[in-house]
Amino acid sequence: MSYARAVWLVFRKDFREEVRRKENLAASFFFAFLSLVLFYFSVDPTRVDLGRTGAGLLWLVILFAGSLFMGATFRKETETGTLQALLLAPVDRSALFLGKFLVNLAFLLILEGLLLLFAFLLLAMPVGEHLAQLAGVWTLVSVGYAAVGTLLSALIAQVRGGQVLYPILLFPVLIRF
Amino acid sequence: MIAAGSLTQEVMLGQFARGAHWLQLVALFDMIFLAAPLFLFEFAVEE
């Protein structure tokens, strides 16, 4: 089996599973949406210029919502015992990482697209004027975020209490980023 | 998140050039965290 095919098969399996289960995705998407709605009610737009201050808030929402579904990337494989089966497959193990990274990246980009839409509608952020540049920048940032999230998810997958450790390990790495 | 937030802010304000150094940081971060696991991932899942 070629490397690209192995990556594609892992990607397709995880993508389908997430879309069918909707467990982690729904939790993350609703969390992100509700955070923005709450922010809308908590800020007085006549006093706060969201064009200048809203970007950091958007990234915080993405950070928290993303960690909700990325933390489970390898945990569910461990719980169901399928991680061993995946590791036994006669392919390079980095194909496993790349497949799962691409799934996380895809869901992050969907989440960010929806958040940008909500930010435009709810918070009147100046999103539309530089949409192409914004899409490029957010994609670039998401690549790094998804890579770290996937790697740490693998590291804590076989650790008891890994779910608690995940944000503690992830957020300090991402502060500067 | 400092780089991502600052970069987004500069883009929203139409001052993309001012965020160039943040873009370099993000690109460097991407390269490190995407390239390293490709070579070292097997250690992460080793029992």
JSON list of C-alpha atoms in Angstrom, two decimals:
[
{"chain": "A", "resi": 1, "resn": "MET", "atom": "CA", "xyz": [0.00, 0.00, 0.00]},
{"chain": "A", "resi": 2, "resn": "SER", "atom": "CA", "xyz": [1.37, 3.39, -0.94]},
{"chain": "A", "resi": 3, "resn": "TYR", "atom": "CA", "xyz": [1.99, 6.07, 1.66]},
{"chain": "A", "resi": 4, "resn": "ALA", "atom": "CA", "xyz": [-0.57, 8.46, 0.14]},
{"chain": "A", "resi": 5, "resn": "ARG", "atom": "CA", "xyz": [-3.23, 5.74, 0.12]},
{"chain": "A", "resi": 6, "resn": "ALA", "atom": "CA", "xyz": [-2.60, 4.95, 3.78]},
{"chain": "A", "resi": 7, "resn": "VAL", "atom": "CA", "xyz": [-2.98, 8.64, 4.67]},
{"chain": "A", "resi": 8, "resn": "TRP", "atom": "CA", "xyz": [-6.18, 8.84, 2.62]},
{"chain": "A", "resi": 9, "resn": "LEU", "atom": "CA", "xyz": [-7.66, 5.71, 4.26]},
{"chain": "A", "resi": 10, "resn": "VAL", "atom": "CA", "xyz": [-6.98, 7.00, 7.79]},
{"chain": "A", "resi": 11, "resn": "PHE", "atom": "CA", "xyz": [-8.41, 10.39, 6.83]},
{"chain": "A", "resi": 12, "resn": "ARG", "atom": "CA", "xyz": [-11.55, 8.87, 5.28]},
{"chain": "A", "resi": 13, "resn": "LYS", "atom": "CA", "xyz": [-12.16, 6.53, 8.23]},
{"chain": "A", "resi": 14, "resn": "ASP", "atom": "CA", "xyz": [-11.86, 9.28, 10.84]},
{"chain": "A", "resi": 15, "resn": "PHE", "atom": "CA", "xyz": [-13.77, 11.85, 8.83]},
{"chain": "A", "resi": 16, "resn": "ARG", "atom": "CA", "xyz": [-16.69, 9.46, 8.29]},
{"chain": "A", "resi": 17, "resn": "GLU", "atom": "CA", "xyz": [-16.67, 8.38, 11.91]},
{"chain": "A", "resi": 18, "resn": "GLU", "atom": "CA", "xyz": [-16.79, 11.96, 13.17]},
{"chain": "A", "resi": 19, "resn": "VAL", "atom": "CA", "xyz": [-19.53, 12.95, 10.76]},
{"chain": "A", "resi": 20, "resn": "ARG", "atom": "CA", "xyz": [-21.61, 9.92, 11.76]},
{"chain": "A", "resi": 21, "resn": "ARG", "atom": "CA", "xyz": [-21.09, 10.15, 15.52]},
{"chain": "A", "resi": 22, "resn": "LYS", "atom": "CA", "xyz": [-21.23, 13.94, 15.71]},
{"chain": "A", "resi": 23, "resn": "GLU", "atom": "CA", "xyz": [-20.33, 13.63, 19.38]},
{"chain": "A", "resi": 24, "resn": "ASN", "atom": "CA", "xyz": [-17.17, 15.74, 19.53]},
{"chain": "A", "resi": 25, "resn": "LEU", "atom": "CA", "xyz": [-18.02, 17.93, 16.58]},
{"chain": "A", "resi": 26, "resn": "ALA", "atom": "CA", "xyz": [-21.41, 18.99, 17.88]},
{"chain": "A", "resi": 27, "resn": "ALA", "atom": "CA", "xyz": [-19.95, 19.77, 21.31]},
{"chain": "A", "resi": 28, "resn": "SER", "atom": "CA", "xyz": [-17.18, 21.92, 19.80]},
{"chain": "A", "resi": 29, "resn": "PHE", "atom": "CA", "xyz": [-19.38, 23.75, 17.32]},
{"chain": "A", "resi": 30, "resn": "PHE", "atom": "CA", "xyz": [-22.06, 24.57, 19.88]},
{"chain": "A", "resi": 31, "resn": "PHE", "atom": "CA", "xyz": [-19.44, 25.64, 22.39]},
{"chain": "A", "resi": 32, "resn": "ALA", "atom": "CA", "xyz": [-17.90, 28.01, 19.83]},
{"chain": "A", "resi": 33, "resn": "PHE", "atom": "CA", "xyz": [-21.25, 29.42, 18.75]},
{"chain": "A", "resi": 34, "resn": "LEU", "atom": "CA", "xyz": [-22.48, 29.92, 22.32]},
{"chain": "A", "resi": 35, "resn": "SER", "atom": "CA", "xyz": [-19.21, 31.58, 23.32]},
{"chain": "A", "resi": 36, "resn": "LEU", "atom": "CA", "xyz": [-19.66, 34.13, 20.56]},
{"chain": "A", "resi": 37, "resn": "VAL", "atom": "CA", "xyz": [-23.30, 34.74, 21.48]},
{"chain": "A", "resi": 38, "resn": "LEU", "atom": "CA", "xyz": [-22.33, 35.26, 25.12]},
{"chain": "A", "resi": 39, "resn": "PHE", "atom": "CA", "xyz": [-19.57, 37.60, 24.06]},
{"chain": "A", "resi": 40, "resn": "TYR", "atom": "CA", "xyz": [-22.07, 39.55, 21.98]},
{"chain": "A", "resi": 41, "resn": "PHE", "atom": "CA", "xyz": [-24.16, 40.17, 25.10]},
{"chain": "A", "resi": 42, "resn": "SER", "atom": "CA", "xyz": [-21.21, 40.87, 27.38]},
{"chain": "A", "resi": 43, "resn": "VAL", "atom": "CA", "xyz": [-19.56, 43.63, 25.35]},
{"chain": "A", "resi": 44, "resn": "ASP", "atom": "CA", "xyz": [-20.91, 47.09, 24.76]},
{"chain": "A", "resi": 45, "resn": "PRO", "atom": "CA", "xyz": [-20.19, 47.77, 21.07]},
{"chain": "A", "resi": 46, "resn": "THR", "atom": "CA", "xyz": [-20.44, 51.53, 21.60]},
{"chain": "A", "resi": 47, "resn": "ARG", "atom": "CA", "xyz": [-17.44, 51.41, 23.95]},
{"chain": "A", "resi": 48, "resn": "VAL", "atom": "CA", "xyz": [-15.38, 48.52, 22.58]},
{"chain": "A", "resi": 49, "resn": "ASP", "atom": "CA", "xyz": [-14.05, 48.52, 19.02]},
{"chain": "A", "resi": 50, "resn": "LEU", "atom": "CA", "xyz": [-14.32, 44.87, 18.05]},
{"chain": "A", "resi": 51, "resn": "GLY", "atom": "CA", "xyz": [-12.36, 45.44, 14.86]},
{"chain": "A", "resi": 52, "resn": "ARG", "atom": "CA", "xyz": [-9.33, 46.09, 17.03]},
{"chain": "A", "resi": 53, "resn": "THR", "atom": "CA", "xyz": [-9.93, 43.77, 19.96]},
{"chain": "A", "resi": 54, "resn": "GLY", "atom": "CA", "xyz": [-12.06, 40.93, 18.61]},
{"chain": "A", "resi": 55, "resn": "ALA", "atom": "CA", "xyz": [-9.32, 38.94, 16.86]},
{"chain": "A", "resi": 56, "resn": "GLY", "atom": "CA", "xyz": [-7.82, 37.63, 20.10]},
{"chain": "A", "resi": 57, "resn": "LEU", "atom": "CA", "xyz": [-11.23, 36.59, 21.33]},
{"chain": "A", "resi": 58, "resn": "LEU", "atom": "CA", "xyz": [-11.97, 34.69, 18.12]},
{"chain": "A", "resi": 59, "resn": "TRP", "atom": "CA", "xyz": [-8.74, 32.77, 18.54]},
{"chain": "A", "resi": 60, "resn": "LEU", "atom": "CA", "xyz": [-9.50, 31.96, 22.15]},
{"chain": "A", "resi": 61, "resn": "VAL", "atom": "CA", "xyz": [-12.84, 30.48, 21.11]},
{"chain": "A", "resi": 62, "resn": "ILE", "atom": "CA", "xyz": [-11.11, 28.45, 18.36]},
{"chain": "A", "resi": 63, "resn": "LEU", "atom": "CA", "xyz": [-8.46, 27.30, 20.83]},
{"chain": "A", "resi": 64, "resn": "PHE", "atom": "CA", "xyz": [-10.97, 26.01, 23.38]},
{"chain": "A", "resi": 65, "resn": "ALA", "atom": "CA", "xyz": [-13.40, 24.55, 20.84]},
{"chain": "A", "resi": 66, "resn": "GLY", "atom": "CA", "xyz": [-10.60, 22.92, 18.85]},
{"chain": "A", "resi": 67, "resn": "SER", "atom": "CA", "xyz": [-9.09, 21.31, 21.93]},
{"chain": "A", "resi": 68, "resn": "LEU", "atom": "CA", "xyz": [-12.47, 19.69, 22.66]},
{"chain": "A", "resi": 69, "resn": "PHE", "atom": "CA", "xyz": [-12.44, 17.57, 19.53]},
{"chain": "A", "resi": 70, "resn": "MET", "atom": "CA", "xyz": [-8.70, 17.24, 18.95]},
{"chain": "A", "resi": 71, "resn": "GLY", "atom": "CA", "xyz": [-8.16, 15.81, 22.43]},
{"chain": "A", "resi": 72, "resn": "ALA", "atom": "CA", "xyz": [-10.26, 12.80, 21.46]},
{"chain": "A", "resi": 73, "resn": "THR", "atom": "CA", "xyz": [-8.35, 12.05, 18.24]},
{"chain": "A", "resi": 74, "resn": "PHE", "atom": "CA", "xyz": [-6.40, 9.10, 19.64]},
{"chain": "A", "resi": 75, "resn": "ARG", "atom": "CA", "xyz": [-8.33, 8.54, 22.87]},
{"chain": "A", "resi": 76, "resn": "LYS", "atom": "CA", "xyz": [-11.24, 6.84, 21.14]},
{"chain": "A", "resi": 77, "resn": "GLU", "atom": "CA", "xyz": [-8.78, 4.54, 19.32]},
{"chain": "A", "resi": 78, "resn": "THR", "atom": "CA", "xyz": [-7.30, 3.53, 22.67]},
{"chain": "A", "resi": 79, "resn": "GLU", "atom": "CA", "xyz": [-10.70, 3.00, 24.26]},
{"chain": "A", "resi": 80, "resn": "THR", "atom": "CA", "xyz": [-11.93, 0.76, 21.48]},
{"chain": "A", "resi": 81, "resn": "GLY", "atom": "CA", "xyz": [-8.59, -1.04, 21.12]},
{"chain": "A", "resi": 82, "resn": "THR", "atom": "CA", "xyz": [-8.22, -0.07, 17.47]},
{"chain": "A", "resi": 83, "resn": "LEU", "atom": "CA", "xyz": [-4.95, 1.79, 18.07]},
{"chain": "A", "resi": 84, "resn": "GLN", "atom": "CA", "xyz": [-3.08, -1.51, 18.29]},
{"chain": "A", "resi": 85, "resn": "ALA", "atom": "CA", "xyz": [-4.64, -2.62, 15.01]},
{"chain": "A", "resi": 86, "resn": "LEU", "atom": "CA", "xyz": [-3.62, 0.63, 13.35]},
{"chain": "A", "resi": 87, "resn": "LEU", "atom": "CA", "xyz": [-0.06, 0.30, 14.67]},
{"chain": "A", "resi": 88, "resn": "LEU", "atom": "CA", "xyz": [0.14, -3.25, 13.33]},
{"chain": "A", "resi": 89, "resn": "ALA", "atom": "CA", "xyz": [-0.74, -2.09, 9.81]},
{"chain": "A", "resi": 90, "resn": "PRO", "atom": "CA", "xyz": [2.22, -2.46, 7.45]},
{"chain": "A", "resi": 91, "resn": "VAL", "atom": "CA", "xyz": [2.56, 1.26, 6.73]},
{"chain": "A", "resi": 92, "resn": "ASP", "atom": "CA", "xyz": [4.81, 4.00, 8.01]},
{"chain": "A", "resi": 93, "resn": "ARG", "atom": "CA", "xyz": [3.40, 5.29, 11.29]},
{"chain": "A", "resi": 94, "resn": "SER", "atom": "CA", "xyz": [3.72, 8.88, 10.18]},
{"chain": "A", "resi": 95, "resn": "ALA", "atom": "CA", "xyz": [0.89, 8.11, 7.70]},
{"chain": "A", "resi": 96, "resn": "LEU", "atom": "CA", "xyz": [-1.31, 7.59, 10.76]},
{"chain": "A", "resi": 97, "resn": "PHE", "atom": "CA", "xyz": [-0.31, 10.97, 12.10]},
{"chain": "A", "resi": 98, "resn": "LEU", "atom": "CA", "xyz": [-0.80, 12.70, 8.77]},
{"chain": "A", "resi": 99, "resn": "GLY", "atom": "CA", "xyz": [-4.26, 11.20, 8.23]},
{"chain": "A", "resi": 100, "resn": "LYS", "atom": "CA", "xyz": [-5.47, 12.24, 11.65]},
{"chain": "A", "resi": 101, "resn": "PHE", "atom": "CA", "xyz": [-3.82, 15.64, 11.33]},
{"chain": "A", "resi": 102, "resn": "LEU", "atom": "CA", "xyz": [-5.71, 16.24, 8.07]},
{"chain": "A", "resi": 103, "resn": "VAL", "atom": "CA", "xyz": [-9.02, 15.32, 9.71]},
{"chain": "A", "resi": 104, "resn": "ASN", "atom": "CA", "xyz": [-8.36, 17.75, 12.55]},
{"chain": "A", "resi": 105, "resn": "LEU", "atom": "CA", "xyz": [-7.31, 20.44, 10.08]},
{"chain": "A", "resi": 106, "resn": "ALA", "atom": "CA", "xyz": [-10.46, 19.93, 8.02]},
{"chain": "A", "resi": 107, "resn": "PHE", "atom": "CA", "xyz": [-12.74, 20.27, 11.04]},
{"chain": "A", "resi": 108, "resn": "LEU", "atom": "CA", "xyz": [-10.77, 23.26, 12.33]},
{"chain": "A", "resi": 109, "resn": "LEU", "atom": "CA", "xyz": [-11.19, 25.03, 9.00]},
{"chain": "A", "resi": 110, "resn": "ILE", "atom": "CA", "xyz": [-14.93, 24.30, 8.94]},
{"chain": "A", "resi": 111, "resn": "LEU", "atom": "CA", "xyz": [-15.22, 25.59, 12.51]},
{"chain": "A", "resi": 112, "resn": "GLU", "atom": "CA", "xyz": [-13.25, 28.73, 11.65]},
{"chain": "A", "resi": 113, "resn": "GLY", "atom": "CA", "xyz": [-15.38, 29.38, 8.57]},
{"chain": "A", "resi": 114, "resn": "LEU", "atom": "CA", "xyz": [-18.54, 29.22, 10.66]},
{"chain": "A", "resi": 115, "resn": "LEU", "atom": "CA", "xyz": [-16.99, 31.39, 13.37]},
{"chain": "A", "resi": 116, "resn": "LEU", "atom": "CA", "xyz": [-15.97, 34.03, 10.84]},
{"chain": "A", "resi": 117, "resn": "LEU", "atom": "CA", "xyz": [-19.54, 34.07, 9.55]},
{"chain": "A", "resi": 118, "resn": "PHE", "atom": "CA", "xyz": [-20.94, 34.45, 13.07]},
{"chain": "A", "resi": 119, "resn": "ALA", "atom": "CA", "xyz": [-18.34, 37.12, 13.90]},
{"chain": "A", "resi": 120, "resn": "PHE", "atom": "CA", "xyz": [-19.41, 39.04, 10.82]},
{"chain": "A", "resi": 121, "resn": "LEU", "atom": "CA", "xyz": [-23.12, 38.71, 11.59]},
{"chain": "A", "resi": 122, "resn": "LEU", "atom": "CA", "xyz": [-23.14, 39.03, 15.37]},
{"chain": "A", "resi": 123, "resn": "LEU", "atom": "CA", "xyz": [-20.15, 41.18, 16.23]},
{"chain": "A", "resi": 124, "resn": "ALA", "atom": "CA", "xyz": [-19.90, 43.22, 13.01]},
{"chain": "A", "resi": 125, "resn": "MET", "atom": "CA", "xyz": [-16.18, 42.48, 12.76]},
{"chain": "A", "resi": 126, "resn": "PRO", "atom": "CA", "xyz": [-14.58, 43.71, 9.53]},
{"chain": "A", "resi": 127, "resn": "VAL", "atom": "CA", "xyz": [-14.21, 40.19, 8.16]},
{"chain": "A", "resi": 128, "resn": "GLY", "atom": "CA", "xyz": [-15.41, 40.63, 4.59]},
{"chain": "A", "resi": 129, "resn": "GLU", "atom": "CA", "xyz": [-13.00, 43.34, 3.45]},
{"chain": "A", "resi": 130, "resn": "HIS", "atom": "CA", "xyz": [-9.87, 41.17, 3.53]},
{"chain": "A", "resi": 131, "resn": "LEU", "atom": "CA", "xyz": [-11.41, 37.73, 3.35]},
{"chain": "A", "resi": 132, "resn": "ALA", "atom": "CA", "xyz": [-8.80, 36.13, 1.07]},
{"chain": "A", "resi": 133, "resn": "GLN", "atom": "CA", "xyz": [-5.87, 37.26, 3.23]},
{"chain": "A", "resi": 134, "resn": "LEU", "atom": "CA", "xyz": [-7.72, 36.26, 6.37]},
{"chain": "A", "resi": 135, "resn": "ALA", "atom": "CA", "xyz": [-8.44, 32.79, 4.95]},
{"chain": "A", "resi": 136, "resn": "GLY", "atom": "CA", "xyz": [-4.76, 32.35, 4.07]},
{"chain": "A", "resi": 137, "resn": "VAL", "atom": "CA", "xyz": [-3.54, 33.44, 7.49]},
{"chain": "A", "resi": 138, "resn": "TRP", "atom": "CA", "xyz": [-6.08, 31.32, 9.37]},
{"chain": "A", "resi": 139, "resn": "THR", "atom": "CA", "xyz": [-5.24, 28.26, 7.29]},
{"chain": "A", "resi": 140, "resn": "LEU", "atom": "CA", "xyz": [-1.55, 28.72, 8.03]},
{"chain": "A", "resi": 141, "resn": "VAL", "atom": "CA", "xyz": [-2.21, 29.10, 11.77]},
{"chain": "A", "resi": 142, "resn": "SER", "atom": "CA", "xyz": [-4.58, 26.12, 11.75]},
{"chain": "A", "resi": 143, "resn": "VAL", "atom": "CA", "xyz": [-1.90, 23.87, 10.24]},
{"chain": "A", "resi": 144, "resn": "GLY", "atom": "CA", "xyz": [0.34, 24.47, 13.27]},
{"chain": "A", "resi": 145, "resn": "TYR", "atom": "CA", "xyz": [-2.50, 24.20, 15.74]},
{"chain": "A", "resi": 146, "resn": "ALA", "atom": "CA", "xyz": [-3.79, 20.93, 14.27]},
{"chain": "A", "resi": 147, "resn": "ALA", "atom": "CA", "xyz": [-0.25, 19.48, 14.15]},
{"chain": "A", "resi": 148, "resn": "VAL", "atom": "CA", "xyz": [0.43, 20.21, 17.83]},
{"chain": "A", "resi": 149, "resn": "GLY", "atom": "CA", "xyz": [-3.07, 19.10, 18.84]},
{"chain": "A", "resi": 150, "resn": "THR", "atom": "CA", "xyz": [-2.75, 15.78, 17.00]},
{"chain": "A", "resi": 151, "resn": "LEU", "atom": "CA", "xyz": [0.75, 15.08, 18.33]},
{"chain": "A", "resi": 152, "resn": "LEU", "atom": "CA", "xyz": [-0.19, 15.77, 21.96]},
{"chain": "A", "resi": 153, "resn": "SER", "atom": "CA", "xyz": [-3.37, 13.74, 21.56]},
{"chain": "A", "resi": 154, "resn": "ALA", "atom": "CA", "xyz": [-1.19, 10.76, 20.56]},
{"chain": "A", "resi": 155, "resn": "LEU", "atom": "CA", "xyz": [1.19, 11.35, 23.47]},
{"chain": "A", "resi": 156, "resn": "ILE", "atom": "CA", "xyz": [-1.56, 11.30, 26.10]},
{"chain": "A", "resi": 157, "resn": "ALA", "atom": "CA", "xyz": [-3.76, 8.63, 24.50]},
{"chain": "A", "resi": 158, "resn": "GLN", "atom": "CA", "xyz": [-2.38, 5.80, 26.64]},
{"chain": "A", "resi": 159, "resn": "VAL", "atom": "CA", "xyz": [-2.02, 7.82, 29.83]},
{"chain": "A", "resi": 160, "resn": "ARG", "atom": "CA", "xyz": [-4.61, 7.52, 32.58]},
{"chain": "A", "resi": 161, "resn": "GLY", "atom": "CA", "xyz": [-6.23, 10.92, 33.07]},
{"chain": "A", "resi": 162, "resn": "GLY", "atom": "CA", "xyz": [-4.94, 12.10, 29.74]},
{"chain": "A", "resi": 163, "resn": "GLN", "atom": "CA", "xyz": [-8.12, 14.05, 29.13]},
{"chain": "A", "resi": 164, "resn": "VAL", "atom": "CA", "xyz": [-7.23, 16.32, 32.04]},
{"chain": "A", "resi": 165, "resn": "LEU", "atom": "CA", "xyz": [-3.61, 16.62, 30.99]},
{"chain": "A", "resi": 166, "resn": "TYR", "atom": "CA", "xyz": [-4.37, 17.53, 27.39]},
{"chain": "A", "resi": 167, "resn": "PRO", "atom": "CA", "xyz": [-5.25, 21.25, 27.80]},
{"chain": "A", "resi": 168, "resn": "ILE", "atom": "CA", "xyz": [-2.53, 21.67, 30.44]},
{"chain": "A", "resi": 169, "resn": "LEU", "atom": "CA", "xyz": [0.08, 20.49, 27.94]},
{"chain": "A", "resi": 170, "resn": "LEU", "atom": "CA", "xyz": [-1.47, 22.07, 24.85]},
{"chain": "A", "resi": 171, "resn": "PHE", "atom": "CA", "xyz": [-2.15, 25.65, 25.90]},
{"chain": "A", "resi": 172, "resn": "PRO", "atom": "CA", "xyz": [1.35, 26.59, 27.12]},
{"chain": "A", "resi": 173, "resn": "VAL", "atom": "CA", "xyz": [2.82, 25.39, 23.81]},
{"chain": "A", "resi": 174, "resn": "LEU", "atom": "CA", "xyz": [0.35, 27.54, 21.92]},
{"chain": "A", "resi": 175, "resn": "ILE", "atom": "CA", "xyz": [0.70, 30.79, 23.90]},
{"chain": "A", "resi": 176, "resn": "ARG", "atom": "CA", "xyz": [3.42, 32.30, 21.76]},
{"chain": "A", "resi": 177, "resn": "PHE", "atom": "CA", "xyz": [1.90, 30.85, 18.58]},
{"chain": "B", "resi": 1, "resn": "MET", "atom": "CA", "xyz": [-2.15, 32.67, 20.22]},
{"chain": "B", "resi": 2, "resn": "ILE", "atom": "CA", "xyz": [-0.25, 35.92, 20.46]},
{"chain": "B", "resi": 3, "resn": "ALA", "atom": "CA", "xyz": [0.94, 35.60, 16.86]},
{"chain": "B", "resi": 4, "resn": "ALA", "atom": "CA", "xyz": [-2.42, 34.36, 15.55]},
{"chain": "B", "resi": 5, "resn": "GLY", "atom": "CA", "xyz": [-4.39, 37.10, 17.30]},
{"chain": "B", "resi": 6, "resn": "SER", "atom": "CA", "xyz": [-2.00, 39.89, 16.28]},
{"chain": "B", "resi": 7, "resn": "LEU", "atom": "CA", "xyz": [-1.82, 38.68, 12.70]},
{"chain": "B", "resi": 8, "resn": "THR", "atom": "CA", "xyz": [-5.60, 38.44, 12.40]},
{"chain": "B", "resi": 9, "resn": "GLN", "atom": "CA", "xyz": [-5.96, 41.90, 13.87]},
{"chain": "B", "resi": 10, "resn": "GLU", "atom": "CA", "xyz": [-3.50, 43.42, 11.39]},
{"chain": "B", "resi": 11, "resn": "VAL", "atom": "CA", "xyz": [-5.26, 41.71, 8.47]},
{"chain": "B", "resi": 12, "resn": "MET", "atom": "CA", "xyz": [-8.69, 42.89, 9.64]},
{"chain": "B", "resi": 13, "resn": "LEU", "atom": "CA", "xyz": [-7.35, 46.43, 9.85]},
{"chain": "B", "resi": 14, "resn": "GLY", "atom": "CA", "xyz": [-5.90, 46.15, 6.35]},
{"chain": "B", "resi": 15, "resn": "GLN", "atom": "CA", "xyz": [-2.29, 46.37, 7.53]},
{"chain": "B", "resi": 16, "resn": "PHE", "atom": "CA", "xyz": [-1.05, 43.01, 6.35]},
{"chain": "B", "resi": 17, "resn": "ALA", "atom": "CA", "xyz": [2.56, 44.17, 5.96]},
{"chain": "B", "resi": 18, "resn": "ARG", "atom": "CA", "xyz": [2.77, 45.06, 9.66]},
{"chain": "B", "resi": 19, "resn": "GLY", "atom": "CA", "xyz": [2.04, 41.46, 10.57]},
{"chain": "B", "resi": 20, "resn": "ALA", "atom": "CA", "xyz": [4.88, 40.04, 8.47]},
{"chain": "B", "resi": 21, "resn": "HIS", "atom": "CA", "xyz": [7.04, 39.11, 11.44]},
{"chain": "B", "resi": 22, "resn": "TRP", "atom": "CA", "xyz": [4.12, 37.28, 13.03]},
{"chain": "B", "resi": 23, "resn": "LEU", "atom": "CA", "xyz": [3.64, 35.43, 9.76]},
{"chain": "B", "resi": 24, "resn": "GLN", "atom": "CA", "xyz": [7.28, 34.29, 9.89]},
{"chain": "B", "resi": 25, "resn": "LEU", "atom": "CA", "xyz": [6.76, 33.00, 13.42]},
{"chain": "B", "resi": 26, "resn": "VAL", "atom": "CA", "xyz": [3.64, 31.09, 12.39]},
{"chain": "B", "resi": 27, "resn": "ALA", "atom": "CA", "xyz": [5.41, 29.60, 9.36]},
{"chain": "B", "resi": 28, "resn": "LEU", "atom": "CA", "xyz": [8.34, 28.50, 11.53]},
{"chain": "B", "resi": 29, "resn": "PHE", "atom": "CA", "xyz": [5.97, 26.96, 14.08]},
{"chain": "B", "resi": 30, "resn": "ASP", "atom": "CA", "xyz": [4.14, 25.10, 11.28]},
{"chain": "B", "resi": 31, "resn": "MET", "atom": "CA", "xyz": [7.35, 23.70, 9.85]},
{"chain": "B", "resi": 32, "resn": "ILE", "atom": "CA", "xyz": [8.63, 22.48, 13.22]},
{"chain": "B", "resi": 33, "resn": "PHE", "atom": "CA", "xyz": [5.40, 20.90, 14.44]},
{"chain": "B", "resi": 34, "resn": "LEU", "atom": "CA", "xyz": [4.45, 19.37, 11.13]},
{"chain": "B", "resi": 35, "resn": "ALA", "atom": "CA", "xyz": [7.86, 18.08, 10.08]},
{"chain": "B", "resi": 36, "resn": "ALA", "atom": "CA", "xyz": [9.03, 16.73, 13.45]},
{"chain": "B", "resi": 37, "resn": "PRO", "atom": "CA", "xyz": [6.11, 14.32, 14.04]},
{"chain": "B", "resi": 38, "resn": "LEU", "atom": "CA", "xyz": [6.51, 12.90, 10.55]},
{"chain": "B", "resi": 39, "resn": "PHE", "atom": "CA", "xyz": [9.90, 11.58, 11.62]},
{"chain": "B", "resi": 40, "resn": "LEU", "atom": "CA", "xyz": [9.33, 11.03, 15.32]},
{"chain": "B", "resi": 41, "resn": "PHE", "atom": "CA", "xyz": [5.70, 9.97, 15.52]},
{"chain": "B", "resi": 42, "resn": "GLU", "atom": "CA", "xyz": [6.46, 6.30, 16.07]},
{"chain": "B", "resi": 43, "resn": "PHE", "atom": "CA", "xyz": [8.02, 7.18, 19.45]},
{"chain": "B", "resi": 44, "resn": "ALA", "atom": "CA", "xyz": [4.83, 8.97, 20.50]},
{"chain": "B", "resi": 45, "resn": "VAL", "atom": "CA", "xyz": [2.70, 5.85, 20.11]},
{"chain": "B", "resi": 46, "resn": "GLU", "atom": "CA", "xyz": [5.30, 3.31, 21.28]},
{"chain": "B", "resi": 47, "resn": "GLU", "atom": "CA", "xyz": [4.19, 1.39, 24.38]}
]
